[in-house]
Amino acid sequence: MKLSKFANLVKNGGRCAVLHVAGSGIWLSTGTAIYRATELPDMEGSEQVRTVLDMTADAWRKVYLTEDWPESVSNVLGLNLAPYAQGEQDTEKLKVAAAPNGLWCSACRCKVDGELIFYNEAYLAPLAEEIKKSEYIYYTARQTEAGQRYLVVHDGMDVLAAIMPMNILKEEYINDLAEFQALCMEQFYKDKERREAVIEEAEDDAEDAGQIGMEGVEDGE
């Protein structure tokens, strides 16, 4: 995990949680995403955490810090961060992203029941290097005991992070999306007509030029 990218999320969101998970080590959270940080040394207290995150005192004063000592990696703030969880579904990342009010949201589709999980793409920033380098990155959907779904990022047998979904599918957004699709379709056919007209005109010009050339040969005879 890129620690500086995590620190940026903390600065923007104002929350940081240090999770001392028994048998696993340190995990870090922004409140909406939890990241594996087991390569870090154990740290306790505000000053140690601030030093590790390399944040200024002024920036740190705006951050709400919590610490917790979960007894198992299978229950970290209600999320299962173990390599495998019963009932989890493999997902596929959709090609088209959503951007309600300028917030860039990617979506993964569950391969079993087809449900969508939307998440803030910015929460993958601390994992960008691992995602780029590894050939074993994949995403699964898991559920809390209360039925809340969340997205888990895997690198082979290791869980790198868990990200809570965003609720963007509201009636206003769906209506805006339908209007946008209609406008795109309208523009698509306009552009298609223009391209066809240009091709047709070019073919007519070429045919006229050929006829003029032939006439010239005939006149020469």
GROMACS .gro file of C-alpha atoms in nm:
model
  221
    1MET     CA    1   0.000   0.000   0.000
    2LYS     CA    2   0.120   0.350  -0.086
    3LEU     CA    3   0.111   0.523   0.249
    4SER     CA    4   0.117   0.876   0.106
    5LYS     CA    5  -0.197   0.801  -0.098
    6PHE     CA    6  -0.370   0.674   0.215
    7ALA     CA    7  -0.264   0.991   0.398
    8ASN     CA    8  -0.423   1.200   0.122
    9LEU     CA    9  -0.753   1.016   0.171
   10VAL     CA   10  -0.729   1.082   0.545
   11LYS     CA   11  -0.668   1.452   0.484
   12ASN     CA   12  -0.967   1.474   0.250
   13GLY     CA   13  -1.203   1.271   0.468
   14GLY     CA   14  -1.084   1.374   0.813
   15ARG     CA   15  -1.094   1.022   0.957
   16CYS     CA   16  -0.830   0.763   1.035
   17ALA     CA   17  -0.858   0.430   1.215
   18VAL     CA   18  -0.563   0.212   1.319
   19LEU     CA   19  -0.667  -0.149   1.361
   20HIS     CA   20  -0.437  -0.381   1.554
   21VAL     CA   21  -0.572  -0.713   1.429
   22ALA     CA   22  -0.472  -1.016   1.636
   23GLY     CA   23  -0.263  -1.261   1.433
   24SER     CA   24  -0.252  -1.028   1.132
   25GLY     CA   25  -0.100  -0.693   1.221
   26ILE     CA   26  -0.184  -0.334   1.131
   27TRP     CA   27  -0.476  -0.242   0.905
   28LEU     CA   28  -0.566   0.121   0.830
   29SER     CA   29  -0.908   0.267   0.758
   30THR     CA   30  -1.057   0.590   0.631
   31GLY     CA   31  -1.400   0.500   0.763
   32THR     CA   32  -1.521   0.384   0.422
   33ALA     CA   33  -1.226   0.166   0.320
   34ILE     CA   34  -0.986  -0.063   0.509
   35TYR     CA   35  -0.634  -0.136   0.384
   36ARG     CA   36  -0.383  -0.406   0.466
   37ALA     CA   37  -0.075  -0.236   0.616
   38THR     CA   38   0.088  -0.533   0.784
   39GLU     CA   39   0.429  -0.423   0.659
   40LEU     CA   40   0.417  -0.127   0.899
   41PRO     CA   41   0.558  -0.143   1.253
   42ASP     CA   42   0.313  -0.142   1.539
   43MET     CA   43   0.209   0.210   1.633
   44GLU     CA   44  -0.010   0.344   1.909
   45GLY     CA   45  -0.125   0.690   2.000
   46SER     CA   46  -0.181   1.002   1.800
   47GLU     CA   47   0.181   1.116   1.767
   48GLN     CA   48   0.311   0.781   1.649
   49VAL     CA   49   0.035   0.749   1.390
   50ARG     CA   50   0.089   1.106   1.266
   51THR     CA   51   0.463   1.041   1.234
   52VAL     CA   52   0.413   0.721   1.035
   53LEU     CA   53   0.165   0.892   0.803
   54ASP     CA   54   0.406   1.186   0.769
   55MET     CA   55   0.135   1.447   0.822
   56THR     CA   56   0.193   1.796   0.954
   57ALA     CA   57   0.060   1.895   1.294
   58ASP     CA   58  -0.183   2.142   1.133
   59ALA     CA   59  -0.325   1.878   0.898
   60TRP     CA   60  -0.344   1.620   1.177
   61ARG     CA   61  -0.552   1.848   1.400
   62LYS     CA   62  -0.836   1.812   1.148
   63VAL     CA   63  -0.828   1.430   1.163
   64TYR     CA   64  -1.043   1.220   1.396
   65LEU     CA   65  -0.834   0.919   1.503
   66THR     CA   66  -0.964   0.594   1.648
   67GLU     CA   67  -0.783   0.274   1.741
   68ASP     CA   68  -0.923  -0.075   1.779
   69TRP     CA   69  -0.789  -0.423   1.861
   70PRO     CA   70  -1.003  -0.676   1.668
   71GLU     CA   71  -0.961  -1.034   1.783
   72SER     CA   72  -0.976  -1.183   1.434
   73VAL     CA   73  -0.915  -1.082   1.074
   74SER     CA   74  -1.255  -1.235   1.006
   75ASN     CA   75  -1.427  -0.952   1.196
   76VAL     CA   76  -1.264  -0.613   1.154
   77LEU     CA   77  -1.524  -0.341   1.216
   78GLY     CA   78  -1.782  -0.593   1.101
   79LEU     CA   79  -1.599  -0.686   0.779
   80ASN     CA   80  -1.437  -1.018   0.694
   81LEU     CA   81  -1.082  -0.956   0.570
   82ALA     CA   82  -0.975  -1.320   0.562
   83PRO     CA   83  -0.850  -1.464   0.231
   84TYR     CA   84  -1.182  -1.643   0.183
   85ALA     CA   85  -1.536  -1.581   0.305
   86GLN     CA   86  -1.829  -1.817   0.272
   87GLY     CA   87  -2.086  -1.690   0.023
   88GLU     CA   88  -1.861  -1.432  -0.143
   89GLN     CA   89  -1.910  -1.377  -0.515
   90ASP     CA   90  -1.659  -1.313  -0.788
   91THR     CA   91  -1.724  -0.990  -0.976
   92GLU     CA   92  -1.636  -0.835  -1.310
   93LYS     CA   93  -1.554  -0.468  -1.347
   94LEU     CA   94  -1.783  -0.286  -1.590
   95LYS     CA   95  -1.630  -0.087  -1.874
   96VAL     CA   96  -1.854   0.214  -1.821
   97ALA     CA   97  -1.819   0.420  -1.503
   98ALA     CA   98  -2.066   0.659  -1.341
   99ALA     CA   99  -2.001   1.020  -1.247
  100PRO     CA  100  -2.289   1.165  -1.044
  101ASN     CA  101  -2.214   1.529  -0.963
  102GLY     CA  102  -1.857   1.483  -1.082
  103LEU     CA  103  -1.778   1.197  -0.842
  104TRP     CA  104  -1.606   0.922  -1.041
  105CYS     CA  105  -1.757   0.584  -0.947
  106SER     CA  106  -1.663   0.248  -1.095
  107ALA     CA  107  -1.894  -0.051  -1.078
  108CYS     CA  108  -1.844  -0.423  -1.034
  109ARG     CA  109  -2.113  -0.676  -1.127
  110CYS     CA  110  -2.159  -0.988  -0.917
  111LYS     CA  111  -2.127  -1.297  -1.136
  112VAL     CA  112  -2.387  -1.500  -0.945
  113ASP     CA  113  -2.684  -1.270  -0.886
  114GLY     CA  114  -2.590  -0.985  -1.122
  115GLU     CA  115  -2.610  -0.709  -0.861
  116LEU     CA  116  -2.396  -0.399  -0.902
  117ILE     CA  117  -2.158  -0.249  -0.648
  118PHE     CA  118  -2.060   0.113  -0.709
  119TYR     CA  119  -1.750   0.246  -0.536
  120ASN     CA  120  -1.540   0.560  -0.535
  121GLU     CA  121  -1.245   0.498  -0.768
  122ALA     CA  122  -1.028   0.724  -0.549
  123TYR     CA  123  -1.021   0.454  -0.282
  124LEU     CA  124  -0.805   0.238  -0.508
  125ALA     CA  125  -0.529   0.502  -0.515
  126PRO     CA  126  -0.328   0.349  -0.225
  127LEU     CA  127  -0.330   0.018  -0.417
  128ALA     CA  128  -0.248   0.154  -0.761
  129GLU     CA  129   0.104   0.012  -0.775
  130GLU     CA  130  -0.002  -0.337  -0.664
  131ILE     CA  131  -0.293  -0.339  -0.909
  132LYS     CA  132  -0.064  -0.233  -1.194
  133LYS     CA  133   0.213  -0.483  -1.121
  134SER     CA  134   0.025  -0.794  -1.011
  135GLU     CA  135  -0.137  -1.045  -1.245
  136TYR     CA  136  -0.351  -1.185  -0.964
  137ILE     CA  137  -0.573  -0.890  -0.873
  138TYR     CA  138  -0.943  -0.970  -0.853
  139TYR     CA  139  -1.251  -0.835  -0.675
  140THR     CA  140  -1.518  -1.014  -0.475
  141ALA     CA  141  -1.843  -0.907  -0.312
  142ARG     CA  142  -1.903  -1.000   0.050
  143GLN     CA  143  -2.180  -0.928   0.300
  144THR     CA  144  -2.185  -0.819   0.661
  145GLU     CA  145  -2.408  -1.004   0.906
  146ALA     CA  146  -2.664  -0.727   0.853
  147GLY     CA  147  -2.665  -0.791   0.477
  148GLN     CA  148  -2.461  -0.486   0.371
  149ARG     CA  149  -2.246  -0.565   0.070
  150TYR     CA  150  -1.888  -0.449   0.032
  151LEU     CA  151  -1.612  -0.493  -0.222
  152VAL     CA  152  -1.293  -0.682  -0.140
  153VAL     CA  153  -0.970  -0.639  -0.338
  154HIS     CA  154  -0.753  -0.950  -0.358
  155ASP     CA  155  -0.398  -1.010  -0.474
  156GLY     CA  156  -0.384  -1.386  -0.504
  157MET     CA  157  -0.440  -1.525  -0.154
  158ASP     CA  158  -0.395  -1.185   0.015
  159VAL     CA  159  -0.675  -0.938   0.084
  160LEU     CA  160  -0.548  -0.588   0.011
  161ALA     CA  161  -0.854  -0.383   0.101
  162ALA     CA  162  -1.226  -0.371   0.160
  163ILE     CA  163  -1.430  -0.081   0.022
  164MET     CA  164  -1.783   0.012   0.118
  165PRO     CA  165  -2.020   0.080  -0.173
  166MET     CA  166  -2.181   0.408  -0.270
  167ASN     CA  167  -2.554   0.453  -0.310
  168ILE     CA  168  -2.577   0.648  -0.635
  169LEU     CA  169  -2.882   0.481  -0.792
  170LYS     CA  170  -3.140   0.739  -0.703
  171GLU     CA  171  -3.441   0.831  -0.914
  172GLU     CA  172  -3.301   1.171  -1.013
  173TYR     CA  173  -2.973   1.017  -1.129
  174ILE     CA  174  -3.152   0.741  -1.324
  175ASN     CA  175  -3.363   1.004  -1.501
  176ASP     CA  176  -3.054   1.211  -1.581
  177LEU     CA  177  -2.881   0.899  -1.712
  178ALA     CA  178  -3.175   0.811  -1.938
  179GLU     CA  179  -3.180   1.166  -2.078
  180PHE     CA  180  -2.804   1.152  -2.136
  181GLN     CA  181  -2.835   0.819  -2.319
  182ALA     CA  182  -3.107   0.962  -2.543
  183LEU     CA  183  -2.890   1.263  -2.627
  184CYS     CA  184  -2.595   1.036  -2.705
  185MET     CA  185  -2.806   0.823  -2.939
  186GLU     CA  186  -2.932   1.135  -3.115
  187GLN     CA  187  -2.578   1.264  -3.160
  188PHE     CA  188  -2.457   0.921  -3.278
  189TYR     CA  189  -2.705   0.917  -3.567
  190LYS     CA  190  -2.631   1.279  -3.658
  191ASP     CA  191  -2.259   1.200  -3.679
  192LYS     CA  192  -2.333   0.885  -3.878
  193GLU     CA  193  -2.539   1.082  -4.132
  194ARG     CA  194  -2.258   1.336  -4.169
  195ARG     CA  195  -1.998   1.064  -4.230
  196GLU     CA  196  -2.219   0.891  -4.485
  197ALA     CA  197  -2.283   1.221  -4.663
  198VAL     CA  198  -1.909   1.294  -4.684
  199ILE     CA  199  -1.838   0.944  -4.822
  200GLU     CA  200  -2.119   0.974  -5.076
  201GLU     CA  201  -1.996   1.316  -5.190
  202ALA     CA  202  -1.641   1.185  -5.225
  203GLU     CA  203  -1.762   0.892  -5.435
  204ASP     CA  204  -1.964   1.125  -5.659
  205ASP     CA  205  -1.661   1.352  -5.709
  206ALA     CA  206  -1.445   1.055  -5.798
  207GLU     CA  207  -1.702   0.930  -6.048
  208ASP     CA  208  -1.731   1.274  -6.210
  209ALA     CA  209  -1.352   1.301  -6.237
  210GLY     CA  210  -1.339   0.962  -6.408
  211GLN     CA  211  -1.603   1.063  -6.659
  212ILE     CA  212  -1.417   1.384  -6.743
  213GLY     CA  213  -1.097   1.190  -6.796
  214MET     CA  214  -1.264   0.946  -7.032
  215GLU     CA  215  -1.419   1.228  -7.230
  216GLY     CA  216  -1.076   1.383  -7.267
  217VAL     CA  217  -0.936   1.062  -7.415
  218GLU     CA  218  -1.224   1.036  -7.657
  219ASP     CA  219  -1.175   1.396  -7.770
  220GLY     CA  220  -0.805   1.324  -7.833
  221GLU     CA  221  -0.892   1.039  -8.068
   0.00000   0.00000   0.00000
